[in-house]
Short mmCIF file of C-alpha atoms and ligand atoms in Angstrom, two decimals:
data_model
loop_
_atom_site.label_atom_id
_atom_site.label_comp_id
_atom_site.label_asym_id
_atom_site.label_seq_id
_atom_site.Cartn_x
_atom_site.Cartn_y
_atom_site.Cartn_z
CA MET E 5 37.45 8.60 -6.54
CA ARG E 6 37.51 7.44 -2.94
CA ALA E 7 38.18 3.86 -1.91
CA ILE E 8 38.78 1.93 1.28
CA THR E 9 42.43 1.00 1.65
CA VAL E 10 44.21 -0.88 4.43
CA SER E 11 46.61 1.33 6.38
CA ASP E 12 48.33 0.11 9.58
CA ASP E 13 45.74 -2.68 9.65
CA ARG E 14 42.87 -0.13 9.63
CA LEU E 15 40.33 0.37 6.86
CA VAL E 16 40.51 4.00 5.77
CA LEU E 17 38.70 6.02 3.12
CA THR E 18 41.38 7.41 0.78
CA GLU E 19 41.47 9.44 -2.44
CA VAL E 20 42.81 7.16 -5.23
CA PRO E 21 42.93 7.43 -9.05
CA ASP E 22 39.75 6.48 -10.95
CA PRO E 23 39.87 3.06 -12.65
CA SER E 24 39.14 3.12 -16.37
CA PRO E 25 37.08 0.48 -18.18
CA GLY E 26 39.00 -1.72 -20.62
CA PRO E 27 37.44 -3.49 -23.61
CA GLY E 28 34.30 -5.32 -22.54
CA GLU E 29 34.19 -3.51 -19.18
CA VAL E 30 31.94 -0.88 -17.65
CA LEU E 31 32.71 1.87 -15.12
CA LEU E 32 30.08 2.28 -12.39
CA ASP E 33 29.24 5.03 -9.93
CA VAL E 34 28.82 2.84 -6.87
CA ALA E 35 25.71 3.32 -4.72
CA ALA E 36 26.48 0.53 -2.25
CA ALA E 37 28.86 -2.38 -1.71
CA GLY E 38 27.96 -5.67 -0.03
CA VAL E 39 30.18 -6.84 2.86
CA ASN E 40 31.13 -10.51 2.69
CA ARG E 41 32.95 -12.77 5.15
CA ALA E 42 35.58 -13.27 2.43
CA ASP E 43 36.39 -9.54 2.78
CA LEU E 44 37.55 -10.19 6.35
CA LEU E 45 39.80 -12.98 5.07
CA GLN E 46 41.23 -10.75 2.31
CA ARG E 47 41.93 -7.98 4.80
CA ALA E 48 43.78 -10.48 7.03
CA GLY E 49 45.91 -11.53 4.04
CA HIS E 50 44.33 -14.99 3.62
CA TYR E 51 42.34 -14.44 0.42
CA PRO E 52 44.34 -12.39 -2.11
CA PRO E 53 42.55 -11.05 -5.22
CA PRO E 54 43.00 -13.12 -8.39
CA PRO E 55 45.65 -11.84 -10.88
CA GLY E 56 44.52 -8.65 -12.61
CA ALA E 57 41.74 -7.84 -10.11
CA SER E 58 41.65 -4.62 -8.07
CA ASP E 59 43.32 -4.96 -4.69
CA VAL E 60 40.54 -2.86 -3.15
CA ILE E 61 38.27 -5.13 -1.04
CA GLY E 62 34.69 -5.74 -2.21
CA LEU E 63 33.01 -8.49 -4.23
CA GLU E 64 29.67 -6.89 -5.13
CA VAL E 65 28.13 -3.49 -5.73
CA SER E 66 25.07 -1.69 -6.98
CA GLY E 67 25.12 1.63 -8.83
CA THR E 68 24.71 3.34 -12.17
CA VAL E 69 26.66 2.94 -15.39
CA ARG E 70 29.05 5.91 -15.85
CA GLU E 71 31.12 4.86 -18.87
CA LEU E 72 31.18 1.97 -21.34
CA GLY E 73 34.45 0.36 -22.41
CA GLU E 74 35.16 -0.54 -26.02
CA GLY E 75 32.81 -3.11 -27.53
CA VAL E 76 30.22 -3.15 -24.72
CA THR E 77 26.68 -3.58 -26.00
CA GLY E 78 23.36 -4.00 -24.22
CA TRP E 79 24.04 -1.35 -21.53
CA ARG E 80 23.73 2.46 -21.53
CA VAL E 81 25.17 5.25 -19.41
CA GLY E 82 22.77 5.84 -16.50
CA ASP E 83 21.47 2.24 -16.32
CA ARG E 84 20.77 1.03 -12.77
CA VAL E 85 22.72 -2.17 -12.17
CA CYS E 86 24.30 -4.47 -9.62
CA ALA E 87 27.31 -6.70 -10.19
CA VAL E 88 29.54 -9.42 -8.85
CA LEU E 89 33.22 -8.43 -8.84
CA ALA E 90 36.62 -10.07 -8.34
CA GLY E 91 37.53 -6.98 -6.27
CA GLY E 92 37.20 -3.19 -6.07
CA GLY E 93 33.73 -2.86 -4.49
CA TYR E 94 34.57 -0.67 -1.45
CA ALA E 95 34.89 2.47 -3.56
CA THR E 96 32.86 5.25 -5.11
CA ARG E 97 33.64 3.91 -8.61
CA ALA E 98 34.27 0.37 -9.79
CA VAL E 99 35.10 -1.37 -13.07
CA VAL E 100 33.13 -4.52 -13.93
CA PRO E 101 33.24 -6.94 -16.88
CA ALA E 102 29.95 -6.31 -18.70
CA GLY E 103 28.99 -10.00 -18.41
CA GLN E 104 28.80 -9.61 -14.63
CA LEU E 105 26.14 -6.88 -14.63
CA LEU E 106 22.53 -7.44 -13.64
CA PRO E 107 19.79 -4.86 -14.23
CA VAL E 108 18.08 -3.20 -11.23
CA PRO E 109 14.48 -2.33 -12.15
CA GLN E 110 13.15 1.13 -11.18
CA ASP E 111 10.92 -0.25 -8.42
CA TRP E 112 13.79 -2.04 -6.58
CA GLU E 113 15.91 -0.20 -3.98
CA LEU E 114 19.22 0.49 -5.76
CA VAL E 115 21.22 0.40 -2.51
CA ASP E 116 19.71 -2.89 -1.32
CA ALA E 117 20.41 -4.54 -4.70
CA ALA E 118 24.09 -4.61 -3.61
CA ALA E 119 23.15 -7.40 -1.16
CA LEU E 120 22.20 -9.80 -3.94
CA PRO E 121 24.86 -10.54 -6.60
CA GLU E 122 27.47 -12.53 -4.65
CA ALA E 123 24.95 -14.50 -2.58
CA VAL E 124 22.57 -15.19 -5.47
CA CYS E 125 25.31 -16.23 -7.92
CA THR E 126 26.91 -18.44 -5.25
CA ALA E 127 23.61 -20.04 -4.21
CA TRP E 128 22.39 -20.54 -7.80
CA SER E 129 25.61 -22.00 -9.21
CA ASN E 130 26.01 -24.40 -6.29
CA LEU E 131 22.42 -25.51 -5.70
CA VAL E 132 21.48 -25.82 -9.37
CA ASP E 133 24.61 -26.30 -11.52
CA VAL E 134 26.62 -28.39 -9.04
CA GLY E 135 23.93 -29.75 -6.70
CA ARG E 136 21.22 -30.39 -9.34
CA LEU E 137 18.68 -29.67 -6.58
CA ALA E 138 15.28 -30.95 -7.76
CA PRO E 139 11.76 -30.08 -6.56
CA GLY E 140 10.76 -32.33 -3.65
CA GLU E 141 14.37 -32.94 -2.58
CA THR E 142 15.68 -31.95 0.84
CA LEU E 143 18.36 -29.25 1.18
CA LEU E 144 20.45 -28.46 4.26
CA VAL E 145 21.94 -24.95 4.33
CA HIS E 146 24.55 -24.44 7.05
CA GLY E 147 24.18 -20.88 8.36
CA GLY E 148 20.83 -19.72 6.99
CA SER E 149 21.45 -16.57 9.02
CA GLY E 150 24.43 -15.53 6.87
CA GLY E 151 24.70 -13.43 3.75
CA VAL E 152 24.88 -16.43 1.41
CA GLY E 153 22.75 -18.67 3.64
CA SER E 154 19.79 -16.27 3.87
CA VAL E 155 19.57 -16.26 0.08
CA ALA E 156 20.19 -20.02 -0.27
CA VAL E 157 17.27 -20.77 2.10
CA GLN E 158 14.92 -18.64 0.01
CA LEU E 159 16.24 -20.00 -3.30
CA GLY E 160 15.96 -23.61 -2.12
CA ARG E 161 12.35 -23.04 -1.19
CA ALA E 162 11.58 -21.23 -4.46
CA LEU E 163 13.07 -24.20 -6.35
CA GLY E 164 10.60 -26.48 -4.59
CA ALA E 165 12.94 -28.15 -2.11
CA ARG E 166 12.27 -28.83 1.55
CA VAL E 167 14.79 -26.62 3.36
CA LEU E 168 16.58 -27.42 6.62
CA THR E 169 19.02 -24.88 8.01
CA THR E 170 21.14 -23.93 11.02
CA ALA E 171 21.86 -20.66 12.85
CA GLY E 172 23.66 -19.52 15.99
CA SER E 173 20.72 -19.12 18.40
CA PRO E 174 17.04 -20.07 18.70
CA ALA E 175 16.08 -16.48 17.79
CA ARG E 176 18.26 -16.54 14.65
CA ALA E 177 16.84 -19.97 13.77
CA ALA E 178 13.32 -18.56 14.08
CA ARG E 179 14.24 -15.79 11.64
CA CYS E 180 15.42 -18.45 9.17
CA GLU E 181 11.97 -20.06 9.41
CA ASP E 182 10.46 -16.64 8.62
CA LEU E 183 12.61 -16.66 5.47
CA GLY E 184 11.05 -19.93 4.40
CA ALA E 185 13.10 -22.69 6.05
CA ASP E 186 10.93 -25.70 6.96
CA VAL E 187 13.17 -26.61 9.89
CA ALA E 188 15.84 -24.41 11.50
CA VAL E 189 18.18 -25.70 14.19
CA ASP E 190 20.51 -23.88 16.60
CA HIS E 191 23.96 -25.00 15.41
CA HIS E 192 25.11 -25.32 19.04
CA ASP E 193 22.66 -28.23 19.36
CA ASP E 194 23.07 -31.73 17.89
CA VAL E 195 22.56 -30.94 14.19
CA PRO E 196 22.91 -34.53 12.86
CA ALA E 197 20.27 -35.71 15.38
CA ALA E 198 17.93 -32.91 14.31
CA VAL E 199 18.43 -33.80 10.64
CA THR E 200 17.78 -37.48 11.36
CA ALA E 201 14.57 -36.53 13.16
CA ALA E 202 13.46 -34.13 10.42
CA THR E 203 14.07 -36.62 7.60
CA GLY E 204 12.90 -39.81 9.32
CA GLY E 205 16.50 -41.07 9.15
CA ARG E 206 16.73 -40.71 5.36
CA GLY E 207 19.18 -37.79 5.34
CA VAL E 208 19.35 -34.85 2.95
CA ASP E 209 19.89 -34.73 -0.80
CA VAL E 210 22.04 -31.59 -0.97
CA ILE E 211 24.13 -29.80 1.67
CA LEU E 212 25.46 -26.28 1.13
CA ASP E 213 28.34 -26.09 3.58
CA VAL E 214 30.28 -23.04 4.78
CA LEU E 215 32.11 -24.90 7.57
CA GLY E 216 34.51 -27.29 5.84
CA ALA E 217 36.79 -29.71 7.66
CA GLY E 218 35.21 -29.57 11.12
CA ALA E 219 31.80 -30.50 9.70
CA LEU E 220 32.88 -33.01 7.03
CA ALA E 221 32.21 -36.24 8.93
CA ASP E 222 28.78 -35.07 10.11
CA ASN E 223 27.95 -33.79 6.63
CA VAL E 224 28.78 -37.11 4.97
CA ALA E 225 26.75 -38.90 7.66
CA MET E 226 23.76 -36.61 7.01
CA LEU E 227 23.71 -37.24 3.23
CA ALA E 228 20.95 -39.43 1.81
CA THR E 229 21.73 -42.06 -0.81
CA GLY E 230 22.85 -40.15 -3.93
CA GLY E 231 23.43 -37.02 -1.84
CA ARG E 232 25.64 -34.10 -2.90
CA LEU E 233 27.78 -32.19 -0.38
CA ILE E 234 28.99 -28.82 -1.69
CA VAL E 235 31.66 -27.08 0.36
CA ILE E 236 31.94 -23.33 -0.27
CA GLY E 237 33.55 -22.18 2.99
CA THR E 238 36.15 -23.36 5.48
CA GLN E 239 35.10 -21.56 8.67
CA ARG E 240 36.01 -24.75 10.57
CA GLY E 241 39.18 -25.64 8.67
CA SER E 242 40.24 -26.95 5.30
CA ARG E 243 41.94 -30.31 5.95
CA ALA E 244 40.02 -33.40 6.98
CA GLU E 245 39.68 -37.13 6.40
CA VAL E 246 36.67 -38.60 4.70
CA ASN E 247 35.41 -42.17 4.93
CA LEU E 248 35.35 -43.14 1.24
CA LEU E 249 33.49 -46.35 2.04
CA THR E 250 30.57 -44.31 3.37
CA LEU E 251 30.58 -42.17 0.22
CA MET E 252 30.69 -45.32 -1.95
CA GLN E 253 27.86 -47.00 -0.09
CA LYS E 254 25.72 -43.87 -0.37
CA ARG E 255 26.81 -43.20 -3.97
CA ALA E 256 27.35 -39.69 -2.64
CA SER E 257 29.67 -36.92 -3.83
CA VAL E 258 31.66 -34.08 -2.29
CA HIS E 259 32.26 -30.90 -4.30
CA GLY E 260 34.17 -27.71 -3.63
CA THR E 261 33.76 -24.45 -5.55
CA THR E 262 34.69 -20.78 -5.49
CA LEU E 263 32.98 -18.07 -7.52
CA ARG E 264 35.70 -15.43 -7.46
CA SER E 265 38.42 -17.44 -9.22
CA ARG E 266 36.22 -18.66 -12.08
CA PRO E 267 37.00 -17.58 -15.66
CA LEU E 268 35.03 -14.57 -16.94
CA GLU E 269 32.91 -16.68 -19.29
CA ASP E 270 31.85 -18.93 -16.40
CA LYS E 271 30.79 -15.91 -14.33
CA ALA E 272 28.93 -14.45 -17.31
CA ARG E 273 27.08 -17.74 -17.78
CA ILE E 274 26.08 -17.83 -14.08
CA VAL E 275 24.98 -14.18 -14.16
CA ALA E 276 22.89 -14.80 -17.31
CA ALA E 277 21.17 -17.77 -15.63
CA VAL E 278 20.52 -15.68 -12.50
CA ARG E 279 19.00 -12.93 -14.64
CA GLU E 280 16.72 -15.40 -16.40
CA ARG E 281 15.76 -17.65 -13.48
CA VAL E 282 16.31 -15.80 -10.17
CA TRP E 283 15.53 -12.18 -11.08
CA PRO E 284 11.83 -13.10 -11.65
CA MET E 285 11.80 -14.54 -8.09
CA VAL E 286 13.08 -11.21 -6.74
CA ALA E 287 10.55 -9.32 -8.86
CA ASP E 288 7.59 -11.28 -7.49
CA GLY E 289 8.83 -11.35 -3.88
CA ARG E 290 9.79 -15.02 -3.58
CA LEU E 291 13.36 -13.93 -2.86
CA ARG E 292 14.48 -10.72 -1.18
CA ALA E 293 17.71 -9.11 -0.08
CA VAL E 294 18.12 -9.55 3.68
CA VAL E 295 19.85 -6.35 4.79
CA HIS E 296 20.99 -6.15 8.41
CA GLU E 297 22.27 -2.56 8.30
CA ARG E 298 23.41 0.12 5.85
CA LEU E 299 26.58 1.96 6.95
CA PRO E 300 28.50 4.80 5.27
CA LEU E 301 31.48 3.61 3.18
CA ALA E 302 33.78 5.50 5.56
CA GLU E 303 32.67 3.11 8.34
CA ALA E 304 34.05 -0.04 6.68
CA GLU E 305 36.14 -0.69 9.79
CA ARG E 306 32.99 -0.76 11.96
CA ALA E 307 31.23 -2.96 9.40
CA HIS E 308 34.01 -5.56 9.62
CA ALA E 309 33.90 -5.50 13.43
CA LEU E 310 30.13 -5.94 13.30
CA LEU E 311 30.35 -8.91 10.91
CA ASP E 312 33.04 -10.42 13.12
CA SER E 313 30.80 -10.06 16.19
CA GLY E 314 28.33 -12.67 14.90
CA GLU E 315 25.34 -10.31 15.37
CA VAL E 316 24.68 -9.70 11.69
CA PHE E 317 21.69 -11.48 10.16
CA GLY E 318 21.87 -11.41 6.36
CA LYS E 319 24.07 -8.78 4.77
CA LEU E 320 25.76 -5.51 5.73
CA LEU E 321 25.96 -2.77 3.11
CA LEU E 322 28.39 0.15 2.76
CA ILE E 323 26.74 3.11 1.05
CA THR E 324 28.50 5.90 -0.80
CA ASP E 325 27.32 9.50 -0.74
CA THR E 326 26.40 9.15 -4.42
CA ALA E 327 23.59 6.76 -3.35
N1 NAP T 17 33.04 -20.50 -2.48
C1 NAP T 17 32.37 -19.42 -2.84
O1 NAP T 17 32.17 -19.15 -4.02
C2 NAP T 17 31.84 -18.53 -1.78
C3 NAP T 17 31.07 -17.41 -2.11
C4 NAP T 17 30.55 -16.63 -1.07
C5 NAP T 17 30.84 -16.98 0.25
N2 NAP T 17 31.61 -18.05 0.52
C6 NAP T 17 31.93 -18.47 1.90
O2 NAP T 17 30.72 -18.76 2.52
C7 NAP T 17 30.82 -18.47 3.90
C8 NAP T 17 29.70 -17.56 4.31
O3 NAP T 17 29.91 -16.28 3.74
P1 NAP T 17 28.96 -15.08 4.15
O4 NAP T 17 29.53 -13.85 3.53
O5 NAP T 17 27.56 -15.47 3.91
O6 NAP T 17 29.27 -15.02 5.72
P2 NAP T 17 28.36 -14.62 6.95
O7 NAP T 17 27.29 -13.69 6.51
O8 NAP T 17 29.28 -14.19 8.00
O9 NAP T 17 27.67 -15.99 7.36
C9 NAP T 17 28.36 -16.99 8.08
C10 NAP T 17 27.36 -18.03 8.50
O10 NAP T 17 28.05 -19.14 9.07
C11 NAP T 17 27.29 -19.55 10.21
N3 NAP T 17 28.14 -20.28 11.15
C12 NAP T 17 29.22 -19.84 11.82
N4 NAP T 17 29.70 -20.82 12.61
C13 NAP T 17 28.90 -21.88 12.44
C14 NAP T 17 28.86 -23.20 12.97
N5 NAP T 17 29.78 -23.62 13.84
N6 NAP T 17 27.89 -24.03 12.54
C15 NAP T 17 26.96 -23.63 11.64
N7 NAP T 17 26.95 -22.39 11.10
C16 NAP T 17 27.90 -21.53 11.50
C17 NAP T 17 26.78 -18.25 10.80
O11 NAP T 17 25.69 -18.52 11.68
P3 NAP T 17 25.42 -17.59 12.98
O12 NAP T 17 25.97 -16.23 12.66
O13 NAP T 17 23.92 -17.57 13.13
O14 NAP T 17 26.15 -18.25 14.10
C18 NAP T 17 26.37 -17.52 9.55
O15 NAP T 17 25.09 -17.91 9.13
C19 NAP T 17 32.21 -17.87 4.12
O16 NAP T 17 33.06 -18.89 4.57
C20 NAP T 17 32.59 -17.40 2.74
O17 NAP T 17 33.97 -17.34 2.57
C21 NAP T 17 32.10 -18.82 -0.47
#
């Protein structure tokens, strides 16, 4: 098969041996791979794959089932699927634990389905399992213009929350409102002031944060009584101080999670919940993949430069010639 490898700090398409599916795993012919900000971190050596995972970059794919490993039930060769992976997505073939597969119905674009697994599983597990977001509550999504954020905005709305979000320009904020955000703010402006204005000073019930340390004080200040701050990214650093007295007075909580490092059974549980609860939202149009551009797999280098440029809205996809 062909896979993207890092050579002299460049991403190059290389011929490599096919992976083979172990017990409980499935081999896929990859149609497309989603590009995530974490891929840039992995390439720079800051986010190594967990033990046992492929060292090929790529956390999500869509494609068709090519081969079933021992003991796999419920899937057949030729099934159209997408999947969340611990690694190995930037390739023409990928091995996936069967519990991480989601079906792609005939009337969905197989390529575009690669934009969903990582963002949907991340948004679902954090907003629902960790954040316990309830209908009528207010959600703040930092970066509604991003791959995860564009899905979290739509999911928050579909769950019945009032959704506030941020993006890097007025035009990008307007696109977040088109996705269903009630209020979208340019993140270069005074976000806490905008949140105060939008909530009548009450604050928000849940914050999905991709910024980390640099936003911690503002985030805690923006929480309503009983609020839940969930940190999933550290784009503005990972070490900060928090005023515990403020948290105590608000009876608020701060959580941190990662999807990639979770045990297989955790990921399978999240994927099963997504299939039951989120897939119907995709089927009826309440939630859609937001695809900025589809590039050939061989242009992974250009895809990373594009994501780094800050121009991408939603998700970039790398498509194989099997698509
Ligand atoms: N913990 C997990 O399980 C998990 C899973 C998936 C992703 N993540 C993390 O989540 C983050 C987003 O991933 P992604 O793939 O969705 O990346 P992405 O598509 O590049 O999105 C990044 C988002 O961050 C926004 N942003 C950048 N600087 C900002 C600032 N100063 N204030 C507010 N927003 C700002 C961007 O807004 P503009 O472009 O409009 O400026 C954009 O919406 C990454 O840090 C990634 O590592 C974590």
